[in-house]
Coordinates of N, CA and C in Angstrom, one line a residue:
X17 N 1.8 -22.8 41.0 CA 2.8 -23.7 40.7 C 3.6 -24.0 41.9
X18 N 3.8 -25.3 42.2 CA 4.6 -25.8 43.4 C 6.0 -26.1 42.8
X19 N 7.0 -25.6 43.5 CA 8.3 -25.7 43.0 C 9.1 -26.5 44.0
X20 N 10.1 -27.3 43.4 CA 11.0 -28.1 44.2 C 12.4 -27.7 43.9
X21 N 13.2 -27.3 44.9 CA 14.5 -26.8 44.8 C 15.5 -28.0 45.0
X22 N 16.3 -28.3 44.0 CA 17.2 -29.5 44.0 C 18.6 -29.0 43.8
X23 N 19.5 -29.3 44.8 CA 20.9 -29.0 44.7 C 21.6 -29.9 43.8
X24 N 22.6 -29.4 43.1 CA 23.4 -30.2 42.2 C 24.0 -31.4 42.9
X25 N 24.5 -31.1 44.1 CA 25.2 -32.2 44.8 C 24.2 -33.3 45.2
X26 N 23.0 -32.9 45.4 CA 21.9 -33.9 45.7 C 21.7 -34.7 44.5
X27 N 21.7 -34.1 43.3 CA 21.5 -34.9 42.1 C 22.5 -35.9 41.9
X28 N 23.8 -35.5 42.2 CA 24.9 -36.4 42.0 C 24.8 -37.6 43.0
X29 N 24.4 -37.3 44.2 CA 24.2 -38.3 45.2 C 23.0 -39.3 44.8
X30 N 21.9 -38.7 44.4 CA 20.8 -39.5 44.1 C 20.9 -40.3 42.8
X31 N 21.9 -39.8 42.0 CA 22.1 -40.6 40.7 C 22.5 -42.0 41.0
X32 N 23.2 -42.2 42.1 CA 23.6 -43.5 42.5 C 22.4 -44.3 42.9
X33 N 21.4 -43.7 43.6 CA 20.2 -44.3 44.0 C 19.2 -44.4 42.8
X34 N 19.4 -43.7 41.7 CA 18.7 -43.8 40.5 C 17.4 -43.0 40.5
X35 N 16.8 -42.7 41.7 CA 15.5 -42.1 41.7 C 15.4 -41.1 42.9
X36 N 14.8 -39.9 42.6 CA 14.6 -38.9 43.6 C 13.2 -38.5 43.7
X37 N 12.6 -38.5 44.9 CA 11.2 -38.1 45.0 C 11.1 -36.9 45.9
X38 N 10.3 -35.9 45.5 CA 10.1 -34.7 46.3 C 9.2 -35.0 47.4
X39 N 9.1 -34.1 48.4 CA 8.1 -34.2 49.4 C 6.7 -34.0 48.8
X40 N 5.7 -34.5 49.5 CA 4.4 -34.4 48.9 C 3.8 -33.0 49.1
X41 N 3.1 -32.5 48.1 CA 2.4 -31.2 48.2 C 1.0 -31.4 47.8
X42 N 0.1 -30.5 48.2 CA -1.3 -30.6 48.0 C -1.7 -29.6 46.9
X43 N -2.5 -30.0 46.0 CA -3.1 -29.1 45.0 C -4.4 -29.7 44.4
X44 N -5.4 -28.9 44.3 CA -6.7 -29.3 43.8 C -7.3 -30.4 44.6
X45 N -7.0 -30.5 45.9 CA -7.6 -31.5 46.8 C -6.9 -32.8 46.8
X46 N -5.8 -32.9 46.1 CA -5.0 -34.2 46.0 C -3.6 -33.9 46.4
X47 N -2.9 -35.0 46.8 CA -1.5 -34.9 47.2 C -0.6 -35.4 46.0
X48 N 0.5 -34.7 45.8 CA 1.3 -35.0 44.6 C 2.8 -35.0 45.0
X49 N 3.6 -35.5 44.1 CA 5.1 -35.4 44.3 C 5.7 -35.4 42.9
X50 N 6.9 -34.9 42.8 CA 7.7 -35.0 41.6 C 8.7 -36.1 41.7
X51 N 8.8 -36.9 40.7 CA 9.7 -38.0 40.7 C 10.8 -37.8 39.6
X52 N 12.0 -37.8 40.0 CA 13.2 -37.4 39.2 C 14.2 -38.5 39.1
X53 N 14.5 -38.9 37.8 CA 15.6 -39.9 37.6 C 16.8 -39.1 37.0
X54 N 17.8 -38.8 37.8 CA 18.9 -37.9 37.4 C 19.7 -38.4 36.2
X55 N 19.8 -39.8 36.1 CA 20.5 -40.4 35.0 C 19.6 -41.1 34.0
X56 N 18.3 -40.8 34.1 CA 17.3 -41.4 33.2 C 16.7 -42.6 33.8
X57 N 15.4 -42.9 33.4 CA 14.7 -44.0 33.9 C 15.1 -45.3 33.2
X58 N 15.9 -46.1 34.0 CA 16.5 -47.3 33.4 C 15.4 -48.3 33.0
X59 N 14.3 -48.3 33.7 CA 13.2 -49.3 33.4 C 12.6 -49.0 32.1
X60 N 12.9 -47.8 31.5 CA 12.4 -47.5 30.2 C 13.5 -47.3 29.2
X61 N 14.7 -47.8 29.6 CA 15.9 -47.8 28.8 C 16.3 -46.4 28.4
X62 N 16.1 -45.4 29.3 CA 16.5 -44.0 29.0 C 18.0 -43.8 29.4
X63 N 18.7 -43.2 28.5 CA 20.1 -42.9 28.8 C 20.4 -41.4 28.5
X64 N 21.4 -40.9 29.2 CA 21.9 -39.5 28.9 C 20.8 -38.4 28.9
X65 N 19.7 -38.7 29.6 CA 18.6 -37.7 29.8 C 18.1 -37.8 31.3
X66 N 17.6 -36.7 31.7 CA 16.8 -36.6 33.0 C 15.4 -37.0 32.7
X67 N 14.9 -37.9 33.5 CA 13.4 -38.3 33.4 C 12.7 -37.6 34.5
X68 N 11.5 -37.1 34.2 CA 10.8 -36.3 35.2 C 9.3 -36.7 35.1
X69 N 8.7 -37.0 36.3 CA 7.3 -37.4 36.3 C 6.5 -36.6 37.4
X70 N 5.2 -36.5 37.2 CA 4.3 -36.0 38.3 C 3.5 -37.2 38.7
X71 N 3.5 -37.4 40.1 CA 2.9 -38.6 40.6 C 1.9 -38.3 41.7
X72 N 0.9 -39.1 41.9 CA 0.0 -39.0 43.0 C 0.6 -39.6 44.2
X73 N 0.6 -38.8 45.3 CA 1.2 -39.4 46.5 C 0.1 -40.3 47.2
X74 N -1.2 -40.0 47.0 CA -2.2 -40.8 47.6 C -2.6 -41.9 46.6
X75 N -2.5 -43.1 47.0 CA -2.7 -44.3 46.1 C -4.2 -44.5 45.9
X76 N -4.6 -45.2 44.8 CA -6.0 -45.6 44.6 C -6.9 -44.4 44.5
X77 N -6.5 -43.4 43.9 CA -7.3 -42.2 43.6 C -7.4 -42.0 42.1
X78 N -8.5 -41.5 41.7 CA -8.7 -41.3 40.3 C -8.9 -39.8 40.0
X79 N -8.1 -39.3 39.1 CA -8.1 -37.9 38.8 C -7.7 -37.7 37.3
X80 N -8.3 -36.7 36.7 CA -7.9 -36.4 35.3 C -7.3 -35.0 35.3
X81 N -6.2 -34.9 34.7 CA -5.5 -33.6 34.6 C -5.3 -33.2 33.1
X82 N -5.9 -32.1 32.7 CA -5.8 -31.6 31.4 C -4.6 -30.7 31.2
X83 N -4.0 -30.8 30.0 CA -2.8 -29.9 29.8 C -3.1 -28.9 28.7
X84 N -2.1 -28.1 28.4 CA -2.3 -26.9 27.6 C -2.7 -27.3 26.1
X85 N -2.4 -28.5 25.7 CA -2.8 -28.8 24.3 C -4.0 -29.7 24.2
X86 N -4.8 -29.7 25.3 CA -6.1 -30.4 25.3 C -6.1 -31.8 25.6
X87 N -4.9 -32.4 25.9 CA -4.8 -33.8 26.2 C -5.1 -34.0 27.7
X88 N -5.5 -35.2 28.1 CA -5.8 -35.5 29.5 C -4.9 -36.6 29.9
X89 N -4.4 -36.5 31.2 CA -3.6 -37.6 31.8 C -4.4 -38.1 33.0
X90 N -4.6 -39.5 33.0 CA -5.5 -40.1 34.0 C -4.6 -40.7 35.1
X91 N -4.8 -40.3 36.3 CA -4.1 -40.9 37.5 C -5.1 -41.8 38.2
X92 N -4.7 -43.0 38.5 CA -5.6 -43.9 39.3 C -4.7 -45.0 40.0
X93 N -5.3 -46.0 40.6 CA -4.5 -46.9 41.4 C -3.5 -47.7 40.5
X94 N -3.7 -47.8 39.2 CA -2.8 -48.5 38.4 C -1.8 -47.6 37.7
X95 N -2.2 -46.4 37.4 CA -1.3 -45.4 36.8 C -1.2 -44.2 37.7
X96 N -0.1 -44.2 38.5 CA 0.0 -43.2 39.5 C 0.9 -42.0 39.1
X97 N 1.6 -42.2 37.9 CA 2.5 -41.1 37.5 C 2.5 -40.9 36.0
X98 N 2.7 -39.7 35.6 CA 2.8 -39.4 34.1 C 3.9 -38.4 34.0
X99 N 4.6 -38.3 32.9 CA 5.7 -37.4 32.7 C 6.4 -37.6 31.4
X100 N 7.7 -37.3 31.5 CA 8.6 -37.3 30.4 C 9.8 -38.2 30.6
X101 N 9.9 -39.3 29.8 CA 11.1 -40.2 29.9 C 12.4 -39.5 29.5
X102 N 12.3 -38.6 28.5 CA 13.5 -37.9 28.1 C 13.2 -36.4 28.3
X103 N 13.2 -35.9 29.5 CA 12.8 -34.6 29.8 C 13.8 -33.6 29.3
X104 N 15.1 -33.8 29.5 CA 16.1 -32.9 29.0 C 17.5 -33.7 29.0
X105 N 18.3 -33.5 27.9 CA 19.6 -34.2 27.8 C 20.5 -33.7 29.0
X106 N 21.2 -34.7 29.6 CA 22.1 -34.3 30.7 C 23.1 -33.3 30.3
X107 N 23.6 -33.3 29.0 CA 24.6 -32.4 28.6 C 24.0 -31.0 28.6
X108 N 22.8 -30.8 28.1 CA 22.1 -29.5 28.1 C 21.8 -29.0 29.5
X109 N 21.5 -30.0 30.4 CA 21.1 -29.6 31.8 C 22.3 -29.1 32.5
X110 N 23.5 -29.7 32.3 CA 24.7 -29.3 33.0 C 25.4 -28.1 32.3
X111 N 25.0 -27.6 31.2 CA 25.6 -26.5 30.5 C 25.1 -25.2 31.2
X112 N 26.0 -24.5 31.9 CA 25.6 -23.3 32.7 C 25.0 -22.3 31.8
X113 N 25.3 -22.2 30.6 CA 24.7 -21.1 29.7 C 23.2 -21.3 29.5
X114 N 22.7 -22.5 29.8 CA 21.2 -22.7 29.6 C 20.4 -22.2 30.8
X115 N 21.1 -22.0 31.9 CA 20.4 -21.5 33.1 C 19.5 -22.5 33.9
X116 N 19.7 -23.8 33.6 CA 18.9 -24.8 34.3 C 19.5 -24.9 35.7
X117 N 20.8 -24.8 35.9 CA 21.5 -24.8 37.2 C 22.0 -23.4 37.5
X118 N 21.5 -22.8 38.5 CA 21.9 -21.5 39.0 C 22.4 -21.6 40.4
X119 N 23.7 -21.3 40.6 CA 24.3 -21.5 41.9 C 24.1 -22.9 42.5
X120 N 24.3 -23.8 41.6 CA 24.2 -25.3 41.9 C 22.8 -25.7 42.3
X121 N 21.8 -24.9 41.9 CA 20.4 -25.2 42.3 C 19.5 -25.3 41.1
X122 N 18.7 -26.3 41.0 CA 17.7 -26.4 39.9 C 16.3 -26.3 40.6
X123 N 15.4 -25.6 39.9 CA 14.1 -25.4 40.4 C 13.1 -26.2 39.5
X124 N 12.4 -27.2 40.0 CA 11.4 -27.9 39.2 C 10.1 -27.6 39.7
X125 N 9.1 -27.4 38.8 CA 7.8 -27.0 39.2 C 6.7 -27.8 38.5
X126 N 5.5 -27.8 39.1 CA 4.4 -28.5 38.5 C 3.1 -27.7 38.7
X127 N 2.3 -27.5 37.6 CA 1.0 -26.9 37.7 C 0.0 -28.0 37.6
X128 N -0.8 -28.1 38.7 CA -1.8 -29.2 38.6 C -3.2 -28.7 39.0
X129 N -3.3 -27.5 39.5 CA -4.6 -27.1 40.0 C -5.5 -26.2 39.1
X130 N -6.8 -26.5 39.2 CA -7.7 -25.7 38.4 C -8.1 -24.5 39.3
X131 N -7.6 -23.3 38.9 CA -7.8 -22.1 39.8 C -9.2 -21.8 40.1
X132 N -10.1 -22.0 39.2 CA -11.5 -21.7 39.4 C -12.2 -22.6 40.4
X133 N -11.5 -23.8 40.6 CA -12.1 -24.8 41.5 C -11.5 -24.7 42.9
X134 N -10.6 -23.8 43.2 CA -10.0 -23.7 44.5 C -11.0 -23.3 45.5
X135 N -10.8 -23.8 46.8 CA -11.6 -23.3 47.9 C -11.4 -21.8 48.0
X136 N -12.4 -21.1 48.6 CA -12.3 -19.7 48.7 C -11.3 -19.3 49.8
X137 N -11.1 -20.2 50.7 CA -10.2 -19.9 51.9 C -8.7 -19.9 51.5
X138 N -7.9 -19.8 52.5 CA -6.4 -19.7 52.3 C -5.8 -20.9 51.6
X139 N -5.0 -20.7 50.6 CA -4.2 -21.8 50.0 C -2.8 -21.6 50.3
X140 N -2.0 -22.6 50.6 CA -0.6 -22.5 50.9 C 0.2 -23.3 49.9
X141 N 1.3 -22.7 49.5 CA 2.3 -23.4 48.7 C 3.1 -24.5 49.4
X142 N 3.8 -25.3 48.7 CA 4.7 -26.2 49.3 C 5.8 -25.3 50.0
X143 N 6.3 -25.8 51.1 CA 7.4 -25.0 51.8 C 8.7 -25.1 51.0
X144 N 9.3 -23.9 50.8 CA 10.6 -23.9 50.1 C 11.7 -23.2 50.9
X145 N 12.9 -23.3 50.5 CA 14.0 -22.7 51.3 C 14.7 -21.5 50.6
X146 N 15.0 -20.5 51.4 CA 15.7 -19.4 50.9 C 16.4 -18.7 52.0
X147 N 17.7 -18.5 51.9 CA 18.5 -17.9 53.0 C 18.6 -18.8 54.2
X148 N 18.6 -20.1 54.0 CA 18.6 -21.1 55.1 C 17.4 -21.0 56.0
X149 N 16.3 -20.4 55.5 CA 15.0 -20.4 56.2 C 14.0 -21.0 55.3
X150 N 12.9 -21.6 56.0 CA 11.8 -22.2 55.3 C 10.7 -21.2 55.1
X151 N 10.1 -21.1 53.9 CA 9.0 -20.1 53.6 C 7.9 -20.8 52.9
X152 N 6.7 -20.1 52.9 CA 5.6 -20.6 52.1 C 4.8 -19.3 51.6
X153 N 4.2 -19.5 50.5 CA 3.3 -18.5 49.9 C 1.9 -18.8 50.3
X154 N 1.2 -17.8 50.8 CA -0.3 -17.9 51.1 C -1.1 -17.1 50.2
X155 N -2.1 -17.8 49.6 CA -2.9 -17.1 48.6 C -4.4 -17.3 48.9
X156 N -5.1 -16.2 48.8 CA -6.5 -16.2 49.1 C -7.2 -15.9 47.8
X157 N -7.8 -16.9 47.1 CA -8.4 -16.7 45.7 C -9.5 -15.6 45.7
X158 N -10.2 -15.5 46.8 CA -11.3 -14.5 46.8 C -11.0 -13.4 47.8
X159 N -9.8 -13.2 48.1 CA -9.3 -12.1 49.0 C -9.6 -12.3 50.4
X160 N -8.9 -11.5 51.3 CA -9.1 -11.5 52.7 C -8.9 -10.1 53.2
X161 N -9.5 -9.8 54.4 CA -9.3 -8.4 54.9 C -10.0 -7.4 54.0
X162 N -9.2 -6.3 53.8 CA -9.8 -5.2 52.9 C -9.9 -5.7 51.5
X163 N -9.3 -6.8 51.1 CA -9.5 -7.3 49.7 C -10.5 -8.3 49.6
X164 N -11.3 -8.7 50.6 CA -12.2 -9.8 50.6 C -13.3 -9.5 49.5
X165 N -13.6 -10.5 48.7 CA -14.7 -10.4 47.7 C -14.4 -9.8 46.4
X166 N -13.3 -9.0 46.3 CA -13.1 -8.3 45.0 C -11.6 -8.3 44.6
X167 N -10.7 -8.9 45.4 CA -9.3 -9.0 45.1 C -8.7 -10.4 45.4
X168 N -7.6 -10.7 44.8 CA -6.8 -11.8 45.2 C -5.8 -11.3 46.2
X169 N -5.6 -12.0 47.3 CA -4.7 -11.6 48.3 C -3.5 -12.6 48.3
X170 N -2.3 -12.0 48.5 CA -1.1 -12.8 48.5 C -0.1 -12.4 49.6
X171 N 0.4 -13.4 50.3 CA 1.3 -13.1 51.4 C 2.5 -14.1 51.4
X172 N 3.5 -13.7 52.1 CA 4.7 -14.6 52.4 C 4.7 -14.8 53.9
X173 N 5.1 -16.1 54.2 CA 5.1 -16.4 55.7 C 6.3 -17.4 55.9
X174 N 6.8 -17.5 57.1 CA 7.7 -18.5 57.5 C 7.0 -19.9 57.4
X175 N 7.8 -20.9 57.0 CA 7.2 -22.2 56.8 C 7.6 -23.2 57.8
X176 N 8.4 -22.8 58.8 CA 8.9 -23.7 59.9 C 8.2 -23.3 61.2
X177 N 7.4 -24.2 61.7 CA 6.7 -24.0 62.9 C 7.5 -24.0 64.2
X178 N 8.8 -24.4 64.0 CA 9.7 -24.5 65.2 C 10.5 -23.3 65.4
X179 N 10.3 -22.2 64.7 CA 11.1 -21.0 64.8 C 10.4 -19.9 65.6
X180 N 9.5 -20.2 66.5 CA 8.7 -19.2 67.2 C 9.6 -18.1 67.9
X181 N 10.8 -18.5 68.3 CA 11.6 -17.5 69.0 C 12.6 -16.8 68.1
X182 N 12.6 -17.1 66.9 CA 13.5 -16.5 65.9 C 12.8 -15.4 65.1
X183 N 13.5 -14.3 64.9 CA 13.0 -13.2 64.0 C 13.8 -13.2 62.8
X184 N 13.2 -13.1 61.6 CA 13.9 -13.1 60.3 C 13.5 -11.8 59.6
X185 N 14.6 -11.0 59.2 CA 14.3 -9.8 58.4 C 14.6 -10.1 57.0
X186 N 13.7 -9.9 56.1 CA 13.8 -10.3 54.7 C 13.3 -9.3 53.8
X187 N 13.9 -9.2 52.6 CA 13.4 -8.4 51.5 C 12.8 -9.5 50.5
X188 N 11.6 -9.2 50.1 CA 10.9 -10.2 49.2 C 10.1 -9.6 48.2
X189 N 9.9 -10.3 47.1 CA 9.0 -9.9 46.0 C 8.0 -11.1 45.8
X190 N 6.8 -10.7 45.7 CA 5.7 -11.7 45.3 C 5.3 -11.3 43.9
X191 N 5.0 -12.3 43.1 CA 4.8 -12.0 41.6 C 3.7 -12.9 41.1
X192 N 2.8 -12.4 40.3 CA 1.9 -13.2 39.5 C 2.3 -13.1 38.0
X193 N 2.6 -14.2 37.4 CA 3.2 -14.1 36.0 C 2.1 -13.9 35.0
X194 N 2.5 -13.0 34.0 CA 1.7 -12.8 32.8 C 2.2 -13.9 31.9
X195 N 1.5 -15.0 31.7 CA 1.9 -16.1 30.9 C 1.9 -15.9 29.4
X196 N 1.4 -14.7 29.0 CA 1.3 -14.4 27.6 C 2.3 -13.3 27.1
X197 N 2.2 -12.2 27.8 CA 3.0 -11.1 27.4 C 4.2 -10.7 28.3
X198 N 4.4 -11.5 29.3 CA 5.5 -11.3 30.3 C 5.4 -9.9 31.0
X199 N 4.2 -9.4 31.1 CA 4.0 -8.1 31.9 C 3.5 -8.5 33.3
X200 N 4.4 -9.1 34.1 CA 4.1 -9.6 35.3 C 3.7 -8.5 36.3
X201 N 2.9 -9.0 37.3 CA 2.5 -8.0 38.4 C 3.2 -8.4 39.7
X202 N 4.0 -7.5 40.2 CA 4.8 -7.9 41.4 C 4.8 -6.7 42.4
X203 N 5.0 -7.0 43.7 CA 5.2 -6.1 44.7 C 6.4 -6.5 45.6
X204 N 7.1 -5.5 46.1 CA 8.3 -5.8 46.9 C 8.2 -5.2 48.3
X205 N 8.7 -5.8 49.3 CA 8.7 -5.3 50.7 C 9.8 -5.8 51.5
X206 N 10.0 -5.2 52.7 CA 10.9 -5.7 53.7 C 10.2 -5.8 55.0
X207 N 10.4 -6.9 55.7 CA 9.6 -7.2 56.9 C 10.4 -8.1 57.9
X208 N 10.1 -7.9 59.2 CA 10.6 -8.8 60.2 C 9.5 -9.9 60.4
X209 N 9.9 -11.1 60.0 CA 9.0 -12.2 60.2 C 9.2 -12.8 61.6
X210 N 8.2 -13.0 62.4 CA 8.4 -13.4 63.8 C 7.9 -14.8 64.0
X211 N 6.9 -15.3 63.3 CA 6.3 -16.6 63.5 C 5.6 -17.0 62.2
X212 N 5.3 -18.3 62.0 CA 4.7 -18.8 60.8 C 3.3 -18.1 60.5
X213 N 2.6 -17.8 61.6 CA 1.3 -17.2 61.5 C 1.3 -15.7 61.2
X214 N 2.5 -15.2 61.2 CA 2.7 -13.7 61.0 C 3.2 -13.4 59.6
X215 N 2.4 -13.6 58.6 CA 2.7 -13.4 57.2 C 2.6 -11.9 56.9
X216 N 3.2 -11.6 55.7 CA 3.2 -10.2 55.3 C 2.9 -10.2 53.8
X217 N 2.1 -9.3 53.3 CA 1.8 -9.2 51.9 C 0.8 -8.2 51.6
X218 N -0.1 -8.5 50.6 CA -1.0 -7.5 50.0 C -2.4 -8.1 49.9
X219 N -3.3 -7.6 50.7 CA -4.7 -8.1 50.6 C -5.3 -7.7 49.3
X220 N -4.9 -6.6 48.7 CA -5.4 -6.2 47.4 C -4.3 -6.4 46.3
X221 N -3.8 -7.6 46.2 CA -2.6 -7.8 45.2 C -3.1 -7.5 43.8
X222 N -4.2 -8.0 43.4 CA -4.8 -7.8 42.1 C -6.3 -8.0 42.2
X223 N -7.0 -7.1 41.5 CA -8.5 -7.2 41.5 C -8.9 -8.5 40.8
X224 N -10.0 -9.1 41.2 CA -10.5 -10.3 40.5 C -10.9 -10.0 39.1
X225 N -11.4 -8.8 38.8 CA -11.8 -8.4 37.4 C -10.5 -8.4 36.6
X226 N -9.4 -7.8 37.1 CA -8.2 -7.8 36.3 C -7.6 -9.2 36.2
X227 N -7.7 -9.9 37.2 CA -7.1 -11.3 37.2 C -7.8 -12.1 36.1
X228 N -9.1 -11.9 35.9 CA -9.8 -12.7 34.9 C -9.9 -12.1 33.5
X229 N -9.2 -11.0 33.3 CA -9.2 -10.4 31.9 C -8.2 -11.3 31.1
X230 N -8.7 -11.8 29.9 CA -7.9 -12.6 29.1 C -6.6 -12.0 28.7
X231 N -6.6 -10.7 28.4 CA -5.4 -10.0 27.9 C -4.3 -9.9 28.9
X232 N -4.6 -10.0 30.2 CA -3.5 -9.9 31.2 C -2.6 -11.1 31.3
X233 N -3.1 -12.2 30.9 CA -2.3 -13.4 30.9 C -2.1 -14.0 32.3
X234 N -2.8 -13.5 33.3 CA -2.7 -14.0 34.7 C -3.3 -15.4 34.8
X235 N -4.4 -15.7 34.1 CA -5.0 -17.0 34.1 C -5.0 -17.5 32.7
X236 N -4.3 -18.7 32.5 CA -4.2 -19.3 31.2 C -4.5 -20.8 31.4
X237 N -5.5 -21.3 30.7 CA -6.0 -22.7 30.9 C -6.3 -22.9 32.3
X238 N -6.9 -21.9 33.0 CA -7.3 -22.0 34.4 C -6.1 -22.2 35.4
X239 N -4.9 -21.8 35.0 CA -3.8 -21.9 35.8 C -3.2 -20.5 36.1
X240 N -2.9 -20.3 37.4 CA -2.3 -19.0 37.8 C -0.9 -19.4 38.4
X241 N 0.1 -18.7 37.9 CA 1.5 -19.0 38.3 C 2.0 -17.9 39.3
X242 N 2.3 -18.2 40.5 CA 2.8 -17.3 41.5 C 4.2 -17.6 41.9
X243 N 5.1 -16.6 42.0 CA 6.5 -16.7 42.4 C 6.8 -15.9 43.6
X244 N 7.9 -16.3 44.3 CA 8.4 -15.5 45.4 C 9.9 -15.5 45.3
X245 N 10.5 -14.3 45.5 CA 11.9 -14.1 45.6 C 12.2 -13.6 47.0
X246 N 13.1 -14.3 47.7 CA 13.3 -13.9 49.1 C 14.8 -13.8 49.4
X247 N 15.2 -12.7 50.0 CA 16.6 -12.5 50.4 C 16.6 -12.2 51.9
X248 N 17.2 -13.0 52.7 CA 17.3 -12.8 54.1 C 18.4 -11.8 54.4
X249 N 18.0 -10.7 55.1 CA 18.9 -9.6 55.5 C 19.4 -9.7 56.9
X250 N 18.7 -10.4 57.8 CA 19.1 -10.5 59.1 C 18.3 -11.5 59.9
X251 N 18.9 -12.0 61.0 CA 18.3 -13.0 61.8 C 18.6 -12.7 63.3
X252 N 17.5 -12.6 64.1 CA 17.7 -12.4 65.5 C 17.3 -13.6 66.3
X253 N 18.2 -14.1 67.1 CA 18.0 -15.2 68.0 C 18.2 -14.8 69.4
X254 N 17.2 -15.0 70.3 CA 17.4 -14.6 71.7 C 18.5 -15.5 72.4
X255 N 19.2 -14.9 73.3 CA 20.3 -15.6 74.0 C 19.7 -16.6 75.0

């Protein structure tokens, strides 16, 4: 799942512009983006609701995306986005007790990839921000290192290639969600991150046999949901 972090102040600013588009991210061999209308999609006469759509960033491409209830959405040169005109009422969205806004930040996500069709090599998430630093999750569907061939490997890495001289000390948790019984699998660590190529994680995060067991809930409708929690504890910058 690729997530987009949106600050409440940004929503207020973009409400004037009527439309907010996330940066493009890649999944399943295609480029995508989320399209958000903070005050509703006026072209469809939507009011008092947030409108949210998944769009193809590459034009004139044909792709079919199946969802959990068996329906398919077709993306092509004429229909580049699908989604929800009335995704959530603005009143409910702004109600703190609902948890959609936490510390003035809303996280929007999209699942678009067929896990079984991923390349065997390294997969990278969209870059996200935590502790004023940019990060990315690295996933190896068929494992790497000591986990090659029989485990899924999962790592966290810096997502900004311009921070070669900066060291970041962070406590982080990587997690694969149990989409059925909420018995998630997670590991936690602390590490000094020195460069984007210097990731840290677990080559044997979960065995492929365990991952594919229906009862674990790790794979549902060929989708695997991975999360990262990152807390920056210290930053070292050379003089």
